[in-house]
Amino acid sequence: MKDHLPLTALRAFEAAARHLSFQVAADELGVTPAALSFQIRQLEDLLGEPVFIRAHRRVTLSEAGQRLLPGVRDGIESLRGAWRTAQRGREHSLNVTAGPAFTSKWLAPRLYNFARAHPKIELNFKATFRLLDLRHDEVDVALRFGPDRNEGLFSRQLPREWLTPMMTPELAARYTTPASLQDAPLLHHDESAFMQHSPDWAGWFRAAGLDAPPAGGPQFSQVDHAIDAALGGSGVVLGRYTLAHDALKAGRLVAPFALSLVPRESYRVLCAPGAERRAPVQAFLDWLEAEAQEMIAGEAGRDFRTEW
């Protein structure tokens, strides 16, 4: 018997088996239900037995369909993975993911510089906290904040993160010493999901040799929201330098006290092994390195503490 693989029919079968609906499968594949049904009939004719049990308005897998599905599903997923890998190999495209806060506060404001230097590279961004499989998902580069884990990926650390009190110049004129922050409106943010030991106001006050900070104050689930509140003059934030860098450089926020807390986590740029040698990825990594180096100037005069 000739070993003929009816790939179109197998694709129709996999979609119909996944949804247990010819209509939904047809919509997914962009064909009519009649065309999909014809493909499955062809498959059944070649196989010599039905792969679905058809009942009124519903279908279920037959015994033959149950035997066939695992291999077909794995094969189609393998083809999808190969196609994604081939697409990532295109020299003109680059798919990048980063957290929403880092994307809005640091990455997006700088993208014009990269686009101007590399006009032929098509950038696609996805702002998400979701962990992605860099070997199989449609992502070339991930920027993540967290500990350095040995995940078998190419990994490069960006300059260290640090946190220090930040406020508008108007508030800085009122709160001129660390001790004066006892009377300041403090803004709080919760980063326990990202940090093993989150730097917070209590830690900063301890490191400064002060009593516990005043109780109360607005609480934000995201640090960038707390920074936005500080920009509006609502209070003093223990801000992350990376996310507040541009506001500090523009003078919209100031960081008047040298004491700065350094978390265990850092920003890292990740990609699949070997992907760093692709021209668009290498260009993006070089650009990130140059942009990150520019930030090191802000470390001058800082009193960094890793324990608090």
Tab-separated table of C-alpha atoms in Angstrom:
chain	number	residue	atom	x	y	z
A	1	MET	CA	0.000	0.000	0.000
A	2	LYS	CA	1.333	3.440	-0.925
A	3	ASP	CA	2.319	5.475	2.167
A	4	HIS	CA	0.255	8.566	1.407
A	5	LEU	CA	-0.057	11.328	4.025
A	6	PRO	CA	-3.212	13.411	3.494
A	7	LEU	CA	-1.825	16.469	5.323
A	8	THR	CA	-4.779	18.773	4.613
A	9	ALA	CA	-7.234	16.150	5.825
A	10	LEU	CA	-5.134	15.434	8.918
A	11	ARG	CA	-5.081	19.141	9.753
A	12	ALA	CA	-8.873	19.251	9.421
A	13	PHE	CA	-9.165	16.170	11.624
A	14	GLU	CA	-6.929	17.656	14.354
A	15	ALA	CA	-8.928	20.894	14.484
A	16	ALA	CA	-12.278	19.066	14.557
A	17	ALA	CA	-11.023	16.643	17.233
A	18	ARG	CA	-9.720	19.516	19.360
A	19	HIS	CA	-13.020	21.383	19.246
A	20	LEU	CA	-15.354	18.390	18.756
A	21	SER	CA	-17.169	20.676	16.367
A	22	PHE	CA	-16.973	20.819	12.585
A	23	GLN	CA	-18.320	24.368	12.592
A	24	VAL	CA	-15.743	25.743	15.038
A	25	ALA	CA	-12.918	23.866	13.322
A	26	ALA	CA	-14.014	25.192	9.925
A	27	ASP	CA	-14.042	28.768	11.279
A	28	GLU	CA	-10.538	28.310	12.675
A	29	LEU	CA	-9.194	26.982	9.374
A	30	GLY	CA	-11.039	29.517	7.262
A	31	VAL	CA	-13.068	26.977	5.272
A	32	THR	CA	-16.734	26.053	5.101
A	33	PRO	CA	-18.103	23.223	7.269
A	34	ALA	CA	-18.922	21.346	4.055
A	35	ALA	CA	-15.300	21.587	2.878
A	36	LEU	CA	-14.002	20.433	6.251
A	37	SER	CA	-16.468	17.538	6.315
A	38	PHE	CA	-15.310	16.532	2.808
A	39	GLN	CA	-11.658	16.466	3.975
A	40	ILE	CA	-12.531	14.251	6.930
A	41	ARG	CA	-14.558	11.909	4.655
A	42	GLN	CA	-11.505	11.588	2.433
A	43	LEU	CA	-9.390	10.729	5.476
A	44	GLU	CA	-11.887	8.091	6.565
A	45	ASP	CA	-11.967	6.611	3.054
A	46	LEU	CA	-8.177	6.304	3.033
A	47	LEU	CA	-8.126	4.883	6.564
A	48	GLY	CA	-10.992	2.494	5.897
A	49	GLU	CA	-12.968	3.344	9.024
A	50	PRO	CA	-14.597	6.425	10.605
A	51	VAL	CA	-12.610	8.738	12.860
A	52	PHE	CA	-15.726	10.425	14.277
A	53	ILE	CA	-19.044	9.153	15.564
A	54	ARG	CA	-21.611	11.573	14.236
A	55	ALA	CA	-24.734	12.236	16.277
A	56	HIS	CA	-27.363	14.967	16.150
A	57	ARG	CA	-25.480	18.282	16.355
A	58	ARG	CA	-22.430	16.712	17.970
A	59	VAL	CA	-19.455	14.542	17.126
A	60	THR	CA	-17.194	12.359	19.238
A	61	LEU	CA	-14.021	10.509	18.408
A	62	SER	CA	-14.328	6.926	17.291
A	63	GLU	CA	-11.889	4.298	18.496
A	64	ALA	CA	-9.814	4.849	15.361
A	65	GLY	CA	-9.934	8.607	15.906
A	66	GLN	CA	-8.683	8.193	19.469
A	67	ARG	CA	-5.736	6.145	18.203
A	68	LEU	CA	-4.956	8.662	15.492
A	69	LEU	CA	-5.246	11.925	17.439
A	70	PRO	CA	-2.120	11.881	19.687
A	71	GLY	CA	0.298	11.367	16.825
A	72	VAL	CA	-1.448	13.852	14.552
A	73	ARG	CA	-1.583	16.440	17.337
A	74	ASP	CA	2.138	16.031	18.083
A	75	GLY	CA	3.013	16.169	14.407
A	76	ILE	CA	1.058	19.359	13.777
A	77	GLU	CA	2.543	21.000	16.868
A	78	SER	CA	5.996	20.041	15.603
A	79	LEU	CA	5.208	21.617	12.242
A	80	ARG	CA	3.950	24.760	13.976
A	81	GLY	CA	7.173	24.929	16.000
A	82	ALA	CA	9.301	24.512	12.879
A	83	TRP	CA	7.340	27.257	11.130
A	84	ARG	CA	7.739	29.617	14.110
A	85	THR	CA	11.473	28.905	14.163
A	86	ALA	CA	11.738	29.628	10.444
A	87	GLN	CA	9.791	32.872	10.866
A	88	ARG	CA	12.092	33.965	13.676
A	89	GLY	CA	14.967	33.473	11.303
A	90	ARG	CA	13.802	36.308	9.074
A	91	GLU	CA	16.466	38.995	9.177
A	92	HIS	CA	14.027	41.879	9.236
A	93	SER	CA	11.792	40.995	12.194
A	94	LEU	CA	12.293	41.085	15.956
A	95	ASN	CA	9.708	40.035	18.546
A	96	VAL	CA	10.338	41.405	22.032
A	97	THR	CA	8.484	40.966	25.309
A	98	ALA	CA	8.861	42.927	28.542
A	99	GLY	CA	6.757	43.765	31.578
A	100	PRO	CA	4.180	46.542	31.174
A	101	ALA	CA	5.947	48.949	33.568
A	102	PHE	CA	9.370	48.524	31.966
A	103	THR	CA	7.837	48.816	28.511
A	104	SER	CA	6.013	52.069	29.244
A	105	LYS	CA	8.610	53.771	31.464
A	106	TRP	CA	11.910	52.723	29.905
A	107	LEU	CA	11.594	50.830	26.643
A	108	ALA	CA	8.923	52.723	24.712
A	109	PRO	CA	10.460	56.202	25.164
A	110	ARG	CA	13.736	54.926	23.659
A	111	LEU	CA	12.412	52.939	20.711
A	112	TYR	CA	12.665	55.858	18.314
A	113	ASN	CA	16.453	55.775	18.692
A	114	PHE	CA	16.585	52.080	17.816
A	115	ALA	CA	14.164	52.425	14.889
A	116	ARG	CA	16.151	55.337	13.494
A	117	ALA	CA	19.427	53.382	13.717
A	118	HIS	CA	17.889	50.169	12.290
A	119	PRO	CA	15.093	51.159	9.899
A	120	LYS	CA	14.989	47.727	8.220
A	121	ILE	CA	14.218	45.821	11.429
A	122	GLU	CA	10.506	45.347	12.068
A	123	LEU	CA	9.884	45.523	15.832
A	124	ASN	CA	6.941	43.747	17.470
A	125	PHE	CA	6.373	44.235	21.192
A	126	LYS	CA	4.291	42.319	23.700
A	127	ALA	CA	3.975	43.799	27.205
A	128	THR	CA	3.270	40.883	29.528
A	129	PHE	CA	4.403	39.256	32.760
A	130	ARG	CA	3.620	35.795	31.367
A	131	LEU	CA	6.559	33.434	31.211
A	132	LEU	CA	7.202	32.425	27.621
A	133	ASP	CA	9.068	29.550	26.024
A	134	LEU	CA	11.801	31.328	24.096
A	135	ARG	CA	12.585	28.170	22.168
A	136	HIS	CA	9.075	27.713	20.785
A	137	ASP	CA	6.936	30.829	21.309
A	138	GLU	CA	6.971	33.632	18.769
A	139	VAL	CA	9.397	35.698	20.854
A	140	ASP	CA	13.045	36.493	20.088
A	141	VAL	CA	14.034	38.500	23.162
A	142	ALA	CA	12.559	38.763	26.652
A	143	LEU	CA	13.372	41.473	29.184
A	144	ARG	CA	12.594	40.249	32.672
A	145	PHE	CA	13.090	41.495	36.229
A	146	GLY	CA	13.991	38.770	38.683
A	147	PRO	CA	16.762	36.527	40.002
A	148	ASP	CA	19.403	35.067	37.728
A	149	ARG	CA	18.193	31.531	37.053
A	150	ASN	CA	20.131	28.957	35.068
A	151	GLU	CA	17.442	28.193	32.503
A	152	GLY	CA	19.711	27.120	29.651
A	153	LEU	CA	19.100	30.439	27.886
A	154	PHE	CA	21.392	33.188	26.706
A	155	SER	CA	21.266	35.751	29.513
A	156	ARG	CA	22.798	39.196	29.929
A	157	GLN	CA	22.325	41.442	32.943
A	158	LEU	CA	21.422	45.076	32.502
A	159	PRO	CA	22.738	47.627	35.041
A	160	ARG	CA	21.667	46.998	38.598
A	161	GLU	CA	18.388	48.254	39.933
A	162	TRP	CA	18.200	50.368	43.071
A	163	LEU	CA	15.502	52.132	45.055
A	164	THR	CA	15.634	55.460	46.863
A	165	PRO	CA	13.141	58.140	47.961
A	166	MET	CA	11.932	60.183	44.992
A	167	MET	CA	9.654	63.211	44.959
A	168	THR	CA	8.898	66.409	43.080
A	169	PRO	CA	11.286	69.339	43.572
A	170	GLU	CA	8.502	71.127	45.452
A	171	LEU	CA	8.239	68.326	48.018
A	172	ALA	CA	12.035	68.050	48.209
A	173	ALA	CA	12.157	71.679	49.375
A	174	ARG	CA	9.929	70.687	52.320
A	175	TYR	CA	11.552	67.378	53.229
A	176	THR	CA	15.259	68.120	53.272
A	177	THR	CA	16.607	65.330	55.500
A	178	PRO	CA	15.929	61.602	55.816
A	179	ALA	CA	14.450	62.212	59.276
A	180	SER	CA	11.971	64.718	57.845
A	181	LEU	CA	10.355	61.880	55.854
A	182	GLN	CA	8.738	60.866	59.162
A	183	ASP	CA	6.269	63.664	58.414
A	184	ALA	CA	5.988	63.123	54.652
A	185	PRO	CA	3.140	61.443	52.764
A	186	LEU	CA	4.697	58.123	51.742
A	187	LEU	CA	3.542	56.139	48.722
A	188	HIS	CA	3.756	52.341	48.930
A	189	HIS	CA	3.949	49.628	46.280
A	190	ASP	CA	3.904	45.855	46.552
A	191	GLU	CA	6.528	43.973	44.556
A	192	SER	CA	6.447	40.733	46.510
A	193	ALA	CA	5.593	38.830	43.324
A	194	PHE	CA	8.932	39.850	41.778
A	195	MET	CA	11.317	40.193	44.723
A	196	GLN	CA	12.346	37.621	47.297
A	197	HIS	CA	12.880	40.345	49.882
A	198	SER	CA	11.146	43.500	48.733
A	199	PRO	CA	12.867	46.802	49.563
A	200	ASP	CA	10.252	48.897	51.325
A	201	TRP	CA	9.976	51.998	53.444
A	202	ALA	CA	10.579	50.049	56.665
A	203	GLY	CA	13.840	48.717	55.226
A	204	TRP	CA	14.978	52.124	54.026
A	205	PHE	CA	14.222	53.744	57.398
A	206	ARG	CA	16.168	50.972	59.168
A	207	ALA	CA	19.142	51.418	56.829
A	208	ALA	CA	19.026	55.167	57.553
A	209	GLY	CA	19.100	54.509	61.309
A	210	LEU	CA	15.618	55.923	61.804
A	211	ASP	CA	12.559	54.734	63.649
A	212	ALA	CA	9.792	52.958	61.757
A	213	PRO	CA	8.118	54.989	59.015
A	214	PRO	CA	4.704	56.536	59.621
A	215	ALA	CA	1.783	54.178	59.148
A	216	GLY	CA	-0.709	54.547	56.331
A	217	GLY	CA	-0.422	56.110	52.927
A	218	PRO	CA	-1.663	55.075	49.480
A	219	GLN	CA	-0.823	51.501	48.453
A	220	PHE	CA	-0.224	50.578	44.794
A	221	SER	CA	0.069	47.104	43.307
A	222	GLN	CA	2.468	48.363	40.610
A	223	VAL	CA	5.534	50.521	41.188
A	224	ASP	CA	5.008	52.540	38.001
A	225	HIS	CA	1.606	53.644	39.314
A	226	ALA	CA	3.264	54.804	42.519
A	227	ILE	CA	5.838	56.717	40.465
A	228	ASP	CA	3.021	58.384	38.509
A	229	ALA	CA	1.442	59.436	41.808
A	230	ALA	CA	4.770	60.913	42.929
A	231	LEU	CA	5.035	62.795	39.639
A	232	GLY	CA	1.644	64.288	40.419
A	233	GLY	CA	2.931	65.548	43.767
A	234	SER	CA	0.882	63.115	45.855
A	235	GLY	CA	3.812	62.031	48.001
A	236	VAL	CA	7.251	60.451	48.216
A	237	VAL	CA	7.861	57.090	46.544
A	238	LEU	CA	10.623	54.574	47.162
A	239	GLY	CA	11.119	54.479	43.425
A	240	ARG	CA	13.009	52.091	41.190
A	241	TYR	CA	15.735	53.956	39.356
A	242	THR	CA	15.195	52.183	36.035
A	243	LEU	CA	11.530	53.117	35.866
A	244	ALA	CA	12.030	56.678	37.168
A	245	HIS	CA	15.241	57.439	35.260
A	246	ASP	CA	13.694	59.650	32.607
A	247	ALA	CA	11.673	61.667	35.147
A	248	LEU	CA	14.817	62.166	37.255
A	249	LYS	CA	16.870	63.192	34.228
A	250	ALA	CA	14.198	65.720	33.236
A	251	GLY	CA	14.038	67.111	36.782
A	252	ARG	CA	10.399	66.195	37.242
A	253	LEU	CA	11.468	64.009	40.152
A	254	VAL	CA	14.511	64.330	42.402
A	255	ALA	CA	16.286	61.766	44.585
A	256	PRO	CA	17.918	63.966	47.246
A	257	PHE	CA	19.209	61.283	49.621
A	258	ALA	CA	22.225	59.121	48.789
A	259	LEU	CA	21.011	56.031	50.641
A	260	SER	CA	19.785	53.491	48.058
A	261	LEU	CA	18.648	49.899	48.472
A	262	VAL	CA	19.848	47.278	45.977
A	263	PRO	CA	17.512	44.275	45.596
A	264	ARG	CA	18.707	40.761	44.857
A	265	GLU	CA	16.887	40.815	41.544
A	266	SER	CA	17.916	42.640	38.373
A	267	TYR	CA	16.815	43.210	34.802
A	268	ARG	CA	18.037	40.565	32.405
A	269	VAL	CA	17.754	40.179	28.652
A	270	LEU	CA	17.066	36.592	27.597
A	271	CYS	CA	16.888	34.703	24.321
A	272	ALA	CA	17.144	31.138	23.084
A	273	PRO	CA	20.707	29.761	22.864
A	274	GLY	CA	22.270	30.847	19.609
A	275	ALA	CA	19.594	33.451	18.849
A	276	GLU	CA	21.910	36.183	20.127
A	277	ARG	CA	23.963	35.724	16.927
A	278	ARG	CA	21.036	36.645	14.655
A	279	ALA	CA	21.650	40.089	13.187
A	280	PRO	CA	18.444	41.758	14.498
A	281	VAL	CA	18.899	40.257	17.983
A	282	GLN	CA	22.572	41.272	18.098
A	283	ALA	CA	21.645	44.798	17.039
A	284	PHE	CA	18.993	44.984	19.753
A	285	LEU	CA	21.378	43.623	22.423
A	286	ASP	CA	24.057	46.149	21.451
A	287	TRP	CA	21.508	48.958	21.566
A	288	LEU	CA	20.256	47.864	24.990
A	289	GLU	CA	23.814	47.771	26.296
A	290	ALA	CA	24.504	51.299	25.063
A	291	GLU	CA	21.259	52.656	26.524
A	292	ALA	CA	21.898	50.908	29.840
A	293	GLN	CA	25.446	52.250	30.064
A	294	GLU	CA	24.061	55.781	29.811
A	295	MET	CA	22.151	55.155	33.037
A	296	ILE	CA	25.262	54.338	35.072
A	297	ALA	CA	25.987	58.056	35.446
A	298	GLY	CA	23.043	58.225	37.836
A	299	GLU	CA	24.899	55.997	40.320
A	300	ALA	CA	27.463	58.661	41.149
A	301	GLY	CA	27.443	59.579	44.843
A	302	ARG	CA	24.994	56.827	45.821
A	303	ASP	CA	25.301	54.976	49.113
A	304	PHE	CA	24.264	51.480	48.050
A	305	ARG	CA	23.039	48.960	50.617
A	306	THR	CA	22.335	45.318	49.880
A	307	GLU	CA	21.109	44.575	53.422
A	308	TRP	CA	18.449	46.580	55.195
